[in-house]
């Protein structure tokens, strides 16, 4: 199958506005029963304005190649692994009265991780537990800067270093039917996903700090038609809390109704940041 995504995001933090666009396409193939391979390409661009300068522009473009494998270990047990390599190109141009600063730098990105997922029936509810460990790094190396003040101009190399994020997510999910009319074909479900969440964003240490996560999705759909859904999610780790709420709609079309499209909008808020996103998804199956 082929999966394509495109979207835009607007982020606001301490007077700093970021505008970002992204697009991706991936292809996955079941090479044999219970074993699936996937390959994807993702690109993005962004532009930032800094309120501390009279005129400023910080932009970046990125391209990343990702690969993954999924395998069924048993009837109710699955495993997977993923790996990604990418590059990001940064440009910045800052102006203040009597002072100008411009520069470029390149980031080398790596992403890898693994997951294990299992199901168990509790009463009439299928409960799924996922264990997902991931790590992302970006080596920014050096920034090439040109600064001007009055009649004097200097070119310097500035060592930036590496940033990284390690994340362990263990959600436990269950779906409940809360309303349905078999005669009319309406169905409404609620999926809840509480769990553990641990993160480490320090390049100088390797200690995970743990907190919690909780997600919920309310879905309403009708037989032979699309589905509307409402999402809510909260993540809290190391005195940092992030809330996300979204709404969307998905449907299928085509001669065999083997093409699915979805559109959703969401808004997130943390202690010092707020952002809004709109995403369009398109999936095609053989």
mmCIF file of C-alpha atoms in Angstrom, residues 14-268:
data_model
loop_
_atom_site.group_PDB
_atom_site.id
_atom_site.type_symbol
_atom_site.label_atom_id
_atom_site.label_comp_id
_atom_site.label_asym_id
_atom_site.label_seq_id
_atom_site.Cartn_x
_atom_site.Cartn_y
_atom_site.Cartn_z
ATOM 1 C CA UNK A 14 7.052 33.896 23.679
ATOM 2 C CA UNK A 15 6.192 36.099 20.704
ATOM 3 C CA UNK A 16 8.065 33.846 18.259
ATOM 4 C CA UNK A 17 5.982 32.603 15.325
ATOM 5 C CA UNK A 18 6.950 29.479 13.377
ATOM 6 C CA UNK A 19 5.276 28.409 10.136
ATOM 7 C CA UNK A 20 5.956 24.874 8.970
ATOM 8 C CA UNK A 21 4.882 22.692 6.084
ATOM 9 C CA UNK A 22 5.532 19.012 5.601
ATOM 10 C CA UNK A 23 4.814 16.174 3.205
ATOM 11 C CA UNK A 24 5.639 12.485 3.173
ATOM 12 C CA UNK A 25 5.067 9.370 1.133
ATOM 13 C CA UNK A 26 5.763 5.774 2.094
ATOM 14 C CA UNK A 27 5.295 2.382 0.552
ATOM 15 C CA UNK A 28 4.878 -0.835 2.519
ATOM 16 C CA UNK A 29 4.722 -4.392 1.273
ATOM 17 C CA UNK A 30 3.897 -7.662 2.977
ATOM 18 C CA UNK A 31 6.809 -9.804 1.762
ATOM 19 C CA UNK A 32 5.311 -12.887 3.362
ATOM 20 C CA UNK A 33 2.534 -13.643 5.802
ATOM 21 C CA UNK A 34 3.203 -11.828 9.039
ATOM 22 C CA UNK A 35 6.219 -9.830 7.770
ATOM 23 C CA UNK A 36 5.912 -6.299 6.345
ATOM 24 C CA UNK A 37 8.640 -3.945 5.120
ATOM 25 C CA UNK A 38 8.235 -0.212 4.599
ATOM 26 C CA UNK A 39 10.196 2.673 3.114
ATOM 27 C CA UNK A 40 9.307 6.356 3.353
ATOM 28 C CA UNK A 41 10.548 9.806 2.357
ATOM 29 C CA UNK A 42 9.621 12.947 4.312
ATOM 30 C CA UNK A 43 10.359 16.600 3.606
ATOM 31 C CA UNK A 44 9.599 19.785 5.527
ATOM 32 C CA UNK A 45 10.271 23.502 5.531
ATOM 33 C CA UNK A 46 9.870 26.141 8.218
ATOM 34 C CA UNK A 47 10.245 29.866 8.756
ATOM 35 C CA UNK A 48 10.610 31.696 12.075
ATOM 36 C CA UNK A 49 10.333 35.338 13.136
ATOM 37 C CA UNK A 50 12.136 36.465 16.299
ATOM 38 C CA UNK A 51 10.509 39.419 18.146
ATOM 39 C CA UNK A 52 13.852 40.432 19.708
ATOM 40 C CA UNK A 53 15.096 41.739 16.328
ATOM 41 C CA UNK A 54 13.710 44.533 14.161
ATOM 42 C CA UNK A 55 13.841 42.234 11.129
ATOM 43 C CA UNK A 56 14.573 38.530 11.254
ATOM 44 C CA UNK A 57 14.197 35.350 9.261
ATOM 45 C CA UNK A 58 15.254 31.860 10.332
ATOM 46 C CA UNK A 59 14.372 29.114 7.895
ATOM 47 C CA UNK A 60 15.166 25.457 7.465
ATOM 48 C CA UNK A 61 14.502 22.689 4.958
ATOM 49 C CA UNK A 62 14.855 19.008 5.723
ATOM 50 C CA UNK A 63 14.723 15.679 3.941
ATOM 51 C CA UNK A 64 14.616 12.287 5.666
ATOM 52 C CA UNK A 65 14.559 8.662 4.517
ATOM 53 C CA UNK A 66 12.959 6.120 6.866
ATOM 54 C CA UNK A 67 12.730 2.348 6.801
ATOM 55 C CA UNK A 68 10.852 -0.056 9.043
ATOM 56 C CA UNK A 69 9.901 -3.685 9.527
ATOM 57 C CA UNK A 70 6.847 -5.186 11.252
ATOM 58 C CA UNK A 71 6.514 -8.852 12.194
ATOM 59 C CA UNK A 72 3.835 -11.020 13.807
ATOM 60 C CA UNK A 73 5.519 -13.073 16.526
ATOM 61 C CA UNK A 74 2.338 -14.847 17.596
ATOM 62 C CA UNK A 75 -1.413 -14.494 17.213
ATOM 63 C CA UNK A 76 -1.605 -11.608 19.697
ATOM 64 C CA UNK A 77 2.010 -10.399 19.707
ATOM 65 C CA UNK A 78 3.767 -8.093 17.248
ATOM 66 C CA UNK A 79 7.201 -6.452 17.003
ATOM 67 C CA UNK A 80 8.804 -3.808 14.853
ATOM 68 C CA UNK A 81 11.900 -1.685 14.334
ATOM 69 C CA UNK A 82 12.592 1.539 12.432
ATOM 70 C CA UNK A 83 15.596 3.532 11.241
ATOM 71 C CA UNK A 84 15.897 6.973 9.631
ATOM 72 C CA UNK A 85 18.593 9.238 8.180
ATOM 73 C CA UNK A 86 18.156 12.865 7.241
ATOM 74 C CA UNK A 87 19.667 16.264 6.582
ATOM 75 C CA UNK A 88 18.490 19.732 7.572
ATOM 76 C CA UNK A 89 19.718 23.007 6.051
ATOM 77 C CA UNK A 90 19.390 26.137 8.213
ATOM 78 C CA UNK A 91 19.625 29.787 7.091
ATOM 79 C CA UNK A 92 19.254 32.805 9.333
ATOM 80 C CA UNK A 93 19.333 36.545 8.686
ATOM 81 C CA UNK A 94 18.970 38.929 11.661
ATOM 82 C CA UNK A 95 18.942 42.731 11.574
ATOM 83 C CA UNK A 96 19.039 45.300 14.333
ATOM 84 C CA UNK A 97 19.933 49.008 14.114
ATOM 85 C CA UNK A 98 23.672 49.108 13.482
ATOM 86 C CA UNK A 99 24.073 45.325 13.546
ATOM 87 C CA UNK A 100 23.512 42.485 11.055
ATOM 88 C CA UNK A 101 24.083 38.769 11.485
ATOM 89 C CA UNK A 102 23.639 36.021 8.897
ATOM 90 C CA UNK A 103 24.710 32.407 8.727
ATOM 91 C CA UNK A 104 24.181 28.835 7.629
ATOM 92 C CA UNK A 105 24.532 25.398 9.162
ATOM 93 C CA UNK A 106 23.729 21.787 8.319
ATOM 94 C CA UNK A 107 22.242 19.211 10.673
ATOM 95 C CA UNK A 108 22.745 15.462 10.332
ATOM 96 C CA UNK A 109 19.727 13.606 11.699
ATOM 97 C CA UNK A 110 19.390 10.004 12.862
ATOM 98 C CA UNK A 111 16.312 8.221 14.192
ATOM 99 C CA UNK A 112 15.982 4.636 15.373
ATOM 100 C CA UNK A 113 13.881 2.543 17.702
ATOM 101 C CA UNK A 114 11.833 -0.580 18.300
ATOM 102 C CA UNK A 115 8.389 -1.553 19.508
ATOM 103 C CA UNK A 116 6.537 -4.523 20.962
ATOM 104 C CA UNK A 117 2.744 -4.779 20.964
ATOM 105 C CA UNK A 118 0.444 -7.382 22.496
ATOM 106 C CA UNK A 119 -3.290 -7.969 22.929
ATOM 107 C CA UNK A 120 -5.262 -9.603 25.706
ATOM 108 C CA UNK A 121 -9.012 -9.875 26.193
ATOM 109 C CA UNK A 122 -10.371 -8.539 29.466
ATOM 110 C CA UNK A 123 -14.027 -9.448 29.590
ATOM 111 C CA UNK A 124 -15.390 -8.312 26.234
ATOM 112 C CA UNK A 125 -12.730 -5.633 25.753
ATOM 113 C CA UNK A 126 -9.559 -6.152 23.699
ATOM 114 C CA UNK A 127 -6.715 -4.448 25.593
ATOM 115 C CA UNK A 128 -3.543 -3.572 23.664
ATOM 116 C CA UNK A 129 -0.237 -2.768 25.354
ATOM 117 C CA UNK A 130 2.508 -1.086 23.317
ATOM 118 C CA UNK A 131 6.126 -0.602 24.346
ATOM 119 C CA UNK A 132 7.895 1.891 22.050
ATOM 120 C CA UNK A 133 11.507 2.999 22.565
ATOM 121 C CA UNK A 134 12.922 5.635 20.202
ATOM 122 C CA UNK A 135 15.934 7.894 19.973
ATOM 123 C CA UNK A 136 16.494 10.892 17.686
ATOM 124 C CA UNK A 137 19.724 12.872 17.332
ATOM 125 C CA UNK A 138 20.854 15.840 15.271
ATOM 126 C CA UNK A 139 24.514 16.785 14.921
ATOM 127 C CA UNK A 140 24.649 20.495 14.024
ATOM 128 C CA UNK A 141 28.464 20.630 13.923
ATOM 129 C CA UNK A 142 29.399 24.260 13.122
ATOM 130 C CA UNK A 143 27.531 27.374 12.062
ATOM 131 C CA UNK A 144 29.195 29.717 9.574
ATOM 132 C CA UNK A 145 28.412 33.264 10.717
ATOM 133 C CA UNK A 146 28.928 36.701 9.193
ATOM 134 C CA UNK A 147 28.420 39.668 11.487
ATOM 135 C CA UNK A 148 28.506 43.369 10.617
ATOM 136 C CA UNK A 149 28.551 46.377 12.959
ATOM 137 C CA UNK A 150 29.130 49.761 11.393
ATOM 138 C CA UNK A 151 31.984 49.435 8.887
ATOM 139 C CA UNK A 152 33.401 46.270 10.452
ATOM 140 C CA UNK A 153 32.577 42.758 9.210
ATOM 141 C CA UNK A 154 33.689 39.478 10.774
ATOM 142 C CA UNK A 155 33.315 35.850 9.690
ATOM 143 C CA UNK A 156 33.467 33.192 12.382
ATOM 144 C CA UNK A 157 32.799 29.471 12.851
ATOM 145 C CA UNK A 158 30.597 28.727 15.860
ATOM 146 C CA UNK A 159 30.473 25.212 17.332
ATOM 147 C CA UNK A 160 26.837 24.235 17.939
ATOM 148 C CA UNK A 161 27.061 20.580 18.968
ATOM 149 C CA UNK A 162 24.417 17.855 19.157
ATOM 150 C CA UNK A 163 20.833 17.663 20.366
ATOM 151 C CA UNK A 164 18.999 14.449 21.122
ATOM 152 C CA UNK A 165 15.784 12.986 22.492
ATOM 153 C CA UNK A 166 15.186 9.511 23.907
ATOM 154 C CA UNK A 167 11.575 8.524 24.510
ATOM 155 C CA UNK A 168 9.925 5.473 26.078
ATOM 156 C CA UNK A 169 6.162 5.239 25.611
ATOM 157 C CA UNK A 170 4.029 2.464 27.163
ATOM 158 C CA UNK A 171 0.324 3.109 26.483
ATOM 159 C CA UNK A 172 -2.385 0.582 27.394
ATOM 160 C CA UNK A 173 -5.402 0.957 25.076
ATOM 161 C CA UNK A 174 -8.942 -0.351 25.140
ATOM 162 C CA UNK A 175 -11.948 0.436 22.931
ATOM 163 C CA UNK A 176 -15.516 0.539 24.201
ATOM 164 C CA UNK A 177 -18.730 0.690 22.212
ATOM 165 C CA UNK A 178 -20.801 3.414 23.830
ATOM 166 C CA UNK A 179 -23.685 3.647 21.388
ATOM 167 C CA UNK A 180 -24.898 1.813 18.306
ATOM 168 C CA UNK A 181 -27.968 1.122 16.214
ATOM 169 C CA UNK A 182 -27.568 -1.945 14.020
ATOM 170 C CA UNK A 183 -30.742 -1.138 12.086
ATOM 171 C CA UNK A 184 -29.599 2.380 11.175
ATOM 172 C CA UNK A 185 -25.953 1.363 10.873
ATOM 173 C CA UNK A 186 -24.654 3.952 13.344
ATOM 174 C CA UNK A 187 -21.800 3.081 15.667
ATOM 175 C CA UNK A 188 -19.943 5.114 18.284
ATOM 176 C CA UNK A 189 -16.821 4.003 20.148
ATOM 177 C CA UNK A 190 -14.504 5.439 22.772
ATOM 178 C CA UNK A 191 -10.834 4.410 22.837
ATOM 179 C CA UNK A 192 -8.853 5.189 26.017
ATOM 180 C CA UNK A 193 -5.051 4.985 26.242
ATOM 181 C CA UNK A 194 -3.470 5.689 29.650
ATOM 182 C CA UNK A 195 0.174 4.844 30.126
ATOM 183 C CA UNK A 196 3.756 5.563 31.109
ATOM 184 C CA UNK A 197 5.914 8.145 29.324
ATOM 185 C CA UNK A 198 9.657 8.680 29.890
ATOM 186 C CA UNK A 199 11.968 11.169 28.155
ATOM 187 C CA UNK A 200 15.604 12.247 28.141
ATOM 188 C CA UNK A 201 16.622 15.343 26.175
ATOM 189 C CA UNK A 202 20.049 15.906 27.734
ATOM 190 C CA UNK A 203 23.065 15.246 25.501
ATOM 191 C CA UNK A 204 25.292 14.943 28.582
ATOM 192 C CA UNK A 205 23.353 12.221 30.417
ATOM 193 C CA UNK A 206 21.353 9.084 29.742
ATOM 194 C CA UNK A 207 18.783 9.070 32.535
ATOM 195 C CA UNK A 208 15.106 8.853 31.635
ATOM 196 C CA UNK A 209 12.661 11.023 33.561
ATOM 197 C CA UNK A 210 9.215 9.446 33.723
ATOM 198 C CA UNK A 211 5.706 10.784 33.891
ATOM 199 C CA UNK A 212 2.356 9.806 32.441
ATOM 200 C CA UNK A 213 0.275 10.087 29.291
ATOM 201 C CA UNK A 214 -3.425 9.747 28.664
ATOM 202 C CA UNK A 215 -5.258 9.732 25.363
ATOM 203 C CA UNK A 216 -8.839 9.335 24.253
ATOM 204 C CA UNK A 217 -10.599 9.149 20.880
ATOM 205 C CA UNK A 218 -14.359 9.357 20.378
ATOM 206 C CA UNK A 219 -15.409 8.035 16.956
ATOM 207 C CA UNK A 220 -18.828 8.144 15.314
ATOM 208 C CA UNK A 221 -19.424 6.396 11.989
ATOM 209 C CA UNK A 222 -22.156 4.999 9.790
ATOM 210 C CA UNK A 223 -22.005 1.850 7.670
ATOM 211 C CA UNK A 224 -20.947 2.646 4.124
ATOM 212 C CA UNK A 225 -19.982 6.200 5.069
ATOM 213 C CA UNK A 226 -17.131 8.053 6.710
ATOM 214 C CA UNK A 227 -16.166 8.479 10.351
ATOM 215 C CA UNK A 228 -15.811 11.616 12.471
ATOM 216 C CA UNK A 229 -13.509 11.610 15.463
ATOM 217 C CA UNK A 230 -12.506 13.784 18.403
ATOM 218 C CA UNK A 231 -9.106 13.366 20.074
ATOM 219 C CA UNK A 232 -7.685 14.479 23.395
ATOM 220 C CA UNK A 233 -4.220 13.776 24.754
ATOM 221 C CA UNK A 234 -2.163 14.908 27.748
ATOM 222 C CA UNK A 235 1.526 14.258 28.419
ATOM 223 C CA UNK A 236 3.277 15.201 31.667
ATOM 224 C CA UNK A 237 7.017 14.614 32.235
ATOM 225 C CA UNK A 238 9.390 16.469 34.589
ATOM 226 C CA UNK A 239 7.009 19.342 35.426
ATOM 227 C CA UNK A 240 6.293 19.868 31.714
ATOM 228 C CA UNK A 241 2.699 19.317 30.624
ATOM 229 C CA UNK A 242 1.341 19.270 27.081
ATOM 230 C CA UNK A 243 -2.298 19.099 26.057
ATOM 231 C CA UNK A 244 -3.521 18.300 22.547
ATOM 232 C CA UNK A 245 -7.065 18.337 21.204
ATOM 233 C CA UNK A 246 -8.118 17.615 17.631
ATOM 234 C CA UNK A 247 -11.073 16.868 15.398
ATOM 235 C CA UNK A 248 -11.156 15.078 12.042
ATOM 236 C CA UNK A 249 -13.051 13.154 9.418
ATOM 237 C CA UNK A 250 -12.091 10.110 7.317
ATOM 238 C CA UNK A 251 -13.762 8.331 4.390
ATOM 239 C CA UNK A 252 -12.982 5.992 1.480
ATOM 240 C CA UNK A 253 -13.563 6.240 -2.259
ATOM 241 C CA UNK A 254 -12.613 4.573 -5.524
ATOM 242 C CA UNK A 255 -14.035 1.646 -7.532
ATOM 243 C CA UNK A 256 -13.217 -0.776 -4.715
ATOM 244 C CA UNK A 257 -13.264 1.868 -1.981
ATOM 245 C CA UNK A 258 -9.600 1.059 -1.446
ATOM 246 C CA UNK A 259 -8.477 4.696 -1.167
ATOM 247 C CA UNK A 260 -8.883 6.417 2.185
ATOM 248 C CA UNK A 261 -8.627 10.135 2.846
ATOM 249 C CA UNK A 262 -8.683 11.972 6.136
ATOM 250 C CA UNK A 263 -8.453 15.588 7.273
ATOM 251 C CA UNK A 264 -7.911 16.794 10.811
ATOM 252 C CA UNK A 265 -7.089 19.981 12.682
ATOM 253 C CA UNK A 266 -5.544 20.080 16.128
ATOM 254 C CA UNK A 267 -4.243 22.481 18.702
ATOM 255 C CA UNK A 268 -1.589 21.892 21.337
#
